[in-house]
mmCIF file of N, CA and C in Angstrom:
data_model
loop_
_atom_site.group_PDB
_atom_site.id
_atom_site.type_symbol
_atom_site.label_atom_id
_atom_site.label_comp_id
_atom_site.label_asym_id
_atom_site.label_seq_id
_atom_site.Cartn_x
_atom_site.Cartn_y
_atom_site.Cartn_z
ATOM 1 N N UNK Z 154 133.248 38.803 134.039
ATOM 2 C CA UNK Z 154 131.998 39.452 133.706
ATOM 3 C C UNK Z 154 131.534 40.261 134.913
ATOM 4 N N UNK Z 155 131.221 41.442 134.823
ATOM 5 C CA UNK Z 155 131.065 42.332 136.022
ATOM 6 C C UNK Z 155 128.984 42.076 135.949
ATOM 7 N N UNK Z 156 128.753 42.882 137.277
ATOM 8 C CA UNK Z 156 127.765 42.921 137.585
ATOM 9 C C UNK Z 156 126.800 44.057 136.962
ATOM 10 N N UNK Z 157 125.989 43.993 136.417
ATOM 11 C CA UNK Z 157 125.008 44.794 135.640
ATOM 12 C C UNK Z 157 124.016 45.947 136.705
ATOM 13 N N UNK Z 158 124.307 46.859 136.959
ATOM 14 C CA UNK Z 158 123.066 47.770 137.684
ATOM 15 C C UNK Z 158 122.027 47.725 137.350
ATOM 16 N N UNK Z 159 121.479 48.109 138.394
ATOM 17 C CA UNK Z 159 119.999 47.720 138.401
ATOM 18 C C UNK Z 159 119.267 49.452 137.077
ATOM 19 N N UNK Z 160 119.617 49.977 137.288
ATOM 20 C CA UNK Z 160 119.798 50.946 136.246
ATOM 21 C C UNK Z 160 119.460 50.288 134.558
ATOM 22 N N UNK Z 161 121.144 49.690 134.902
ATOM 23 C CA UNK Z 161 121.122 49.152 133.600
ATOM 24 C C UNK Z 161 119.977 48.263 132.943
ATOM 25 N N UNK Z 162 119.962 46.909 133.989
ATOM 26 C CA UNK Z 162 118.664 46.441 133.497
ATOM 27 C C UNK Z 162 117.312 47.216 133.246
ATOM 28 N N UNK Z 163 116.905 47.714 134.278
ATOM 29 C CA UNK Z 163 115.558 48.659 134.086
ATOM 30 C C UNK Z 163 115.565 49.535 132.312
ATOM 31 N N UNK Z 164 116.899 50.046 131.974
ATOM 32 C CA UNK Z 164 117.062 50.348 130.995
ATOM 33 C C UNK Z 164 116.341 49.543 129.903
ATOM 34 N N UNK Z 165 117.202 48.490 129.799
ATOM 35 C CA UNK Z 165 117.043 47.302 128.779
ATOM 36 C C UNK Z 165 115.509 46.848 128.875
ATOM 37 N N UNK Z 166 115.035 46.791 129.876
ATOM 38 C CA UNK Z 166 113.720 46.555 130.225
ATOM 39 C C UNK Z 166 112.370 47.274 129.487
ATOM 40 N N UNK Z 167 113.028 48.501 129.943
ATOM 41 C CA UNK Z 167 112.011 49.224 128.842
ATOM 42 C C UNK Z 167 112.154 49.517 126.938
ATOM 43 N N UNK Z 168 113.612 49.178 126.708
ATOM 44 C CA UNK Z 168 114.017 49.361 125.545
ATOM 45 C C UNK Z 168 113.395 48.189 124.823
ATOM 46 N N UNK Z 169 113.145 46.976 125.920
ATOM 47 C CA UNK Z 169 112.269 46.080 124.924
ATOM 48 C C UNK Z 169 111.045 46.108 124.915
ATOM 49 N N UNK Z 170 110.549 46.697 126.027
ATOM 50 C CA UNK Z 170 109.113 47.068 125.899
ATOM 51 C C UNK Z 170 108.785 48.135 124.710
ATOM 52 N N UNK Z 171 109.297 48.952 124.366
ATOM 53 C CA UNK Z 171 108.910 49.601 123.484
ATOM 54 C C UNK Z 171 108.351 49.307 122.040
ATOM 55 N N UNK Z 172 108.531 47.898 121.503
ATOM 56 C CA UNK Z 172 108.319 47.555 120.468
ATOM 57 C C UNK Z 172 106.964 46.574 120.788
ATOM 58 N N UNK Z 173 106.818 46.047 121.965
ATOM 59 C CA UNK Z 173 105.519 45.668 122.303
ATOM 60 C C UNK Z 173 105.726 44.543 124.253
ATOM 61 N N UNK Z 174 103.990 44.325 124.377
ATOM 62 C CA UNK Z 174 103.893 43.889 125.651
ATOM 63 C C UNK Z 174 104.590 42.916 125.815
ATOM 64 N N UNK Z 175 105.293 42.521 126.682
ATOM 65 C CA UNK Z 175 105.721 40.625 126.982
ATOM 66 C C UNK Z 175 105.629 41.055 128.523
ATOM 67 N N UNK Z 176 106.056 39.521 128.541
ATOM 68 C CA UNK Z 176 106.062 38.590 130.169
ATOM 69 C C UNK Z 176 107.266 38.584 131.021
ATOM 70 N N UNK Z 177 106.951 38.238 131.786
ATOM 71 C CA UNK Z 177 108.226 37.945 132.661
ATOM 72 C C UNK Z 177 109.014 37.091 132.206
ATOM 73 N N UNK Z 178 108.908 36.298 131.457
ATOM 74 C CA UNK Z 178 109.796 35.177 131.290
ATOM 75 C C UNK Z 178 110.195 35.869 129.703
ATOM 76 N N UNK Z 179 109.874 36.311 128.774
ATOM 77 C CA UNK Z 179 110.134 36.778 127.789
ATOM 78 C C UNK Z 179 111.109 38.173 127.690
ATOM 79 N N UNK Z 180 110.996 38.528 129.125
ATOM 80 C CA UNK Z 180 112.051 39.922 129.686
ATOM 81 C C UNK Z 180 112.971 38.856 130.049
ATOM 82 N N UNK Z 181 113.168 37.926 130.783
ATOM 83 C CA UNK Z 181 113.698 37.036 131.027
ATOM 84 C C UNK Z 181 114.796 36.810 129.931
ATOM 85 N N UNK Z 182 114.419 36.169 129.074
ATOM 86 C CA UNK Z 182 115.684 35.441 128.020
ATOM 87 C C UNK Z 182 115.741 36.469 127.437
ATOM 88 N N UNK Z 183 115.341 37.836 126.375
ATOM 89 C CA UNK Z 183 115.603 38.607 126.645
ATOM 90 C C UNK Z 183 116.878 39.446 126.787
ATOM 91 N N UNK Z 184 116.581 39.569 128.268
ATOM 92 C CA UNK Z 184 117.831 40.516 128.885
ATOM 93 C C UNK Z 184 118.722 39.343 129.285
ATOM 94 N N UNK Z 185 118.474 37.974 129.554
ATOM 95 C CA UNK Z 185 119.424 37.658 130.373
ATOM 96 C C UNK Z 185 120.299 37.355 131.182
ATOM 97 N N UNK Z 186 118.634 37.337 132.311
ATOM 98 C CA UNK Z 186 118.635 37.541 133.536
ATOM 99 C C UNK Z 186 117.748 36.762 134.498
ATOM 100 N N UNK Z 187 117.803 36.713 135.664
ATOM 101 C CA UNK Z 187 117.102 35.726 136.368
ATOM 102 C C UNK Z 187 115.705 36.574 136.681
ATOM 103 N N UNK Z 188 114.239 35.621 136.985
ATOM 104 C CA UNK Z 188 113.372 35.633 136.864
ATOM 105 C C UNK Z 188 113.050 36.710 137.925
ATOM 106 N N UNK Z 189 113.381 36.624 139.208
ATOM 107 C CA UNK Z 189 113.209 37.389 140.210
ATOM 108 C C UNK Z 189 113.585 39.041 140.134
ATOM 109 N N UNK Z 190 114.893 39.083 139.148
ATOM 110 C CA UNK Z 190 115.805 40.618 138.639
ATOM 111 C C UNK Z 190 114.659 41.308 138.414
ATOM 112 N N UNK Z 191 113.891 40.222 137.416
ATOM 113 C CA UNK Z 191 113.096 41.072 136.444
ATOM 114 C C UNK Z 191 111.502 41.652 136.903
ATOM 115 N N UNK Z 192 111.475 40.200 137.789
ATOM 116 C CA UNK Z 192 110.420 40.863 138.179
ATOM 117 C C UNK Z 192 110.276 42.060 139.302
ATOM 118 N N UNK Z 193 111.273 41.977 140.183
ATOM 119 C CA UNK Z 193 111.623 43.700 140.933
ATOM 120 C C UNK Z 193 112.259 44.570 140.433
ATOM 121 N N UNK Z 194 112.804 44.538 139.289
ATOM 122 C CA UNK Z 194 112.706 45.781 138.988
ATOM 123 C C UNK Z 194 111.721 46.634 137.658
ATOM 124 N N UNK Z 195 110.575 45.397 136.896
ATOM 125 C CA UNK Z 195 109.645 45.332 136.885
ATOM 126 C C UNK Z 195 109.039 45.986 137.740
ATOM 127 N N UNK Z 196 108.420 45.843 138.911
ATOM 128 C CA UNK Z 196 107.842 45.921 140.149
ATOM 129 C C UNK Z 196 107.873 47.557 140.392
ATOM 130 N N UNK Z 197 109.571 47.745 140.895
ATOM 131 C CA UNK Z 197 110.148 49.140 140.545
ATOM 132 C C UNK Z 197 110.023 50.185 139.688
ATOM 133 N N UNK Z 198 109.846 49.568 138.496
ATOM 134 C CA UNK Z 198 109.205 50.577 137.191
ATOM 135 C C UNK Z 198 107.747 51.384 137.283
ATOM 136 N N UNK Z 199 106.859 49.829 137.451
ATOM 137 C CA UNK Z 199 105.515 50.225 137.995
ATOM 138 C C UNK Z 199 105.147 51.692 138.974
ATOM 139 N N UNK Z 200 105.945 51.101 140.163
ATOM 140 C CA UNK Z 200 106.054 52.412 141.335
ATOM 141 C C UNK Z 200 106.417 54.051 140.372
ATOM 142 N N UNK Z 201 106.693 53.796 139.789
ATOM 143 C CA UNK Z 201 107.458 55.106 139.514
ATOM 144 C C UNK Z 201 106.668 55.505 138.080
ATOM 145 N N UNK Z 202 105.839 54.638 137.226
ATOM 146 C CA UNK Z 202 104.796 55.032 136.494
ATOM 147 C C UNK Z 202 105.354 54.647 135.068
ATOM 148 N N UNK Z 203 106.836 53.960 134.819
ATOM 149 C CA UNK Z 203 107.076 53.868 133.923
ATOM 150 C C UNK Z 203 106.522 52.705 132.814
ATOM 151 N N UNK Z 204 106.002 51.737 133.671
ATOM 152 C CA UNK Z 204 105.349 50.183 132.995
ATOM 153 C C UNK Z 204 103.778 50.469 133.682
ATOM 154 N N UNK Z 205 103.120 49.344 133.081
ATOM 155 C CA UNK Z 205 102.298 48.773 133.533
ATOM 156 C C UNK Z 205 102.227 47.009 133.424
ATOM 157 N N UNK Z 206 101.764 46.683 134.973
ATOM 158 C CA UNK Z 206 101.703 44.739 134.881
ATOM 159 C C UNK Z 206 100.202 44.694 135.153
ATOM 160 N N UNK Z 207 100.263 43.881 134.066
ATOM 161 C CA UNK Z 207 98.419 43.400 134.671
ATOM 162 C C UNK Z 207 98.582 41.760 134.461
ATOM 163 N N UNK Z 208 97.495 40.606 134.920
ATOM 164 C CA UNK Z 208 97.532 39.843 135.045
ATOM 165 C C UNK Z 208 96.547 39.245 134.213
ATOM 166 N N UNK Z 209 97.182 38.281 133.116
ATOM 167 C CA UNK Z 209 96.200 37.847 132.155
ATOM 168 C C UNK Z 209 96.269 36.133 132.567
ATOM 169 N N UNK Z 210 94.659 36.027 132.756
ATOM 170 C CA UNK Z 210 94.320 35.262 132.992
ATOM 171 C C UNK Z 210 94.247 33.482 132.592
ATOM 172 N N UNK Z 211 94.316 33.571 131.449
ATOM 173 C CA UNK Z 211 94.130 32.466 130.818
ATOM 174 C C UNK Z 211 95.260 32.934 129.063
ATOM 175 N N UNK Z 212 96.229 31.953 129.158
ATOM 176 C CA UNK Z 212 96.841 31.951 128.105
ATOM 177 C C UNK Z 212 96.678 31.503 126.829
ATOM 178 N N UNK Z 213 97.163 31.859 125.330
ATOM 179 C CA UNK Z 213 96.554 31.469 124.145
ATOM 180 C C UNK Z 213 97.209 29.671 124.121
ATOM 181 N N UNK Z 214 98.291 29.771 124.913
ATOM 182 C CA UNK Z 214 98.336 28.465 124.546
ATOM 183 C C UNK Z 214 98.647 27.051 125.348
ATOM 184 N N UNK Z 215 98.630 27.651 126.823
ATOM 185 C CA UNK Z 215 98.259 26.799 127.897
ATOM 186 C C UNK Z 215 97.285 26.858 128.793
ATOM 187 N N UNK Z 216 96.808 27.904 129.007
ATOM 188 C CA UNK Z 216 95.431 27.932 129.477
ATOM 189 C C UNK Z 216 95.867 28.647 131.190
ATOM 190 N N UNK Z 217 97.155 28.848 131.278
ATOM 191 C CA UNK Z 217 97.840 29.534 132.405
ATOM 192 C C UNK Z 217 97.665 31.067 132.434
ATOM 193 N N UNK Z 218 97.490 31.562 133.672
ATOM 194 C CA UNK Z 218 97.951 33.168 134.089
ATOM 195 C C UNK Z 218 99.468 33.361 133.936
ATOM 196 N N UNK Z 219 99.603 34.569 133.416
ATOM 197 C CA UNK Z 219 100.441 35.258 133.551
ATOM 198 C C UNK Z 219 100.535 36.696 133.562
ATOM 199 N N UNK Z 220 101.933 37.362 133.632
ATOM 200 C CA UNK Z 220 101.900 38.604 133.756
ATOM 201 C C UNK Z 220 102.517 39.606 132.568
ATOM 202 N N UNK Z 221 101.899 40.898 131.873
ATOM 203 C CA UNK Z 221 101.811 40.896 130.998
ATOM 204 C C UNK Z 221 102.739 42.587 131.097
ATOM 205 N N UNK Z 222 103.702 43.004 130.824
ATOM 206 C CA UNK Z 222 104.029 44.246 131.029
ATOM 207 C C UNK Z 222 103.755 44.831 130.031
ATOM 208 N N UNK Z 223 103.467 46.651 130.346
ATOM 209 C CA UNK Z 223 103.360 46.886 128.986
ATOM 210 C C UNK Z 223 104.328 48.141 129.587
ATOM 211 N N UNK Z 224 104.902 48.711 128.590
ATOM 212 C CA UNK Z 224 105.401 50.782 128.599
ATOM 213 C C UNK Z 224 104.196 51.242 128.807
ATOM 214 N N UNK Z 225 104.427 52.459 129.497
ATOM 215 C CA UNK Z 225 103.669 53.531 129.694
ATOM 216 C C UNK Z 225 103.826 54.824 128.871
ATOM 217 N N UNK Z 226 103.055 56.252 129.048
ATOM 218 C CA UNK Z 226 103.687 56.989 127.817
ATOM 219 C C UNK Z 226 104.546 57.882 128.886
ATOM 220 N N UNK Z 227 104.607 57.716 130.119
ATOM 221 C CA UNK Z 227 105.742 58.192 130.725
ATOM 222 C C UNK Z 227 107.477 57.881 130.992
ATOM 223 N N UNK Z 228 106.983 56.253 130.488
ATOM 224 C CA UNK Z 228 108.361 55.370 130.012
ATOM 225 C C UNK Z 228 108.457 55.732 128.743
ATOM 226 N N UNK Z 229 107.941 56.155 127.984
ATOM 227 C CA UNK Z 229 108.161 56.153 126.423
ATOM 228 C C UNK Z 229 109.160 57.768 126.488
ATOM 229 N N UNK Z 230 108.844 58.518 127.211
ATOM 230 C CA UNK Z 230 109.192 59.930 127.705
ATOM 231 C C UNK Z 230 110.710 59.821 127.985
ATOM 232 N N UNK Z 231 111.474 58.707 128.649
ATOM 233 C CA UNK Z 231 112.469 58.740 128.877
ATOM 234 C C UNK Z 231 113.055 58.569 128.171
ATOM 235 N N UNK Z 232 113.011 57.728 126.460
ATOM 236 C CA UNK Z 232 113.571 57.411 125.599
ATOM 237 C C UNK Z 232 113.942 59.192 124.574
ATOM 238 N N UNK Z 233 112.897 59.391 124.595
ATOM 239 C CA UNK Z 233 112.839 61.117 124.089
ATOM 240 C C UNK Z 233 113.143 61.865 124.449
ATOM 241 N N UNK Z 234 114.137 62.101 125.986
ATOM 242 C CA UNK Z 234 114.555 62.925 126.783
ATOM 243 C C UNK Z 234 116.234 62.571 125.940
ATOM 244 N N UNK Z 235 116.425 61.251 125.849
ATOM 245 C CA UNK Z 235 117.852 60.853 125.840
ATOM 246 C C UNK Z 235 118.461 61.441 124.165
#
């Protein structure tokens, strides 16, 4: 099994964002990938305007923070270029 670029993931990343917001851990199983992948290149997306992370505070069903990505309409832009 070869190694996946960081490309690649970021790809996949937004291809699931497009149908709606999730978490880190929901990019997580997901793509496939370890928690940290996702969250830098997550992180990476942000910088460059393609996501947005905001931090939701209190969860519907543990009462935990988490982090909530969403697409941007400049990530949505890259899908329409292709």
């Amino acid at each position: 099994m070869s190694k996946r670029s960081s490309f690649e993931i970021k790809e996949k990343i937004l291809k699931h964002l497009k149908s709606n917001p999730m978490s880190y851990a929901q990019l997580e199983r997901k793509i496939n990938t370890g928690f940290e992948t996702i969250k830098s290149n997550c992180e990476e997306l942000e910088k460059f305007g393609f996501v947005e992370i905001k931090k939701i505070e209190n969860h519907e069903r543990n009462g935990r923070f988490y982090f909530q990505i969403k697409i941007t309409e400049k990530g949505l832009e890259f899908f329409k270029n292709k």
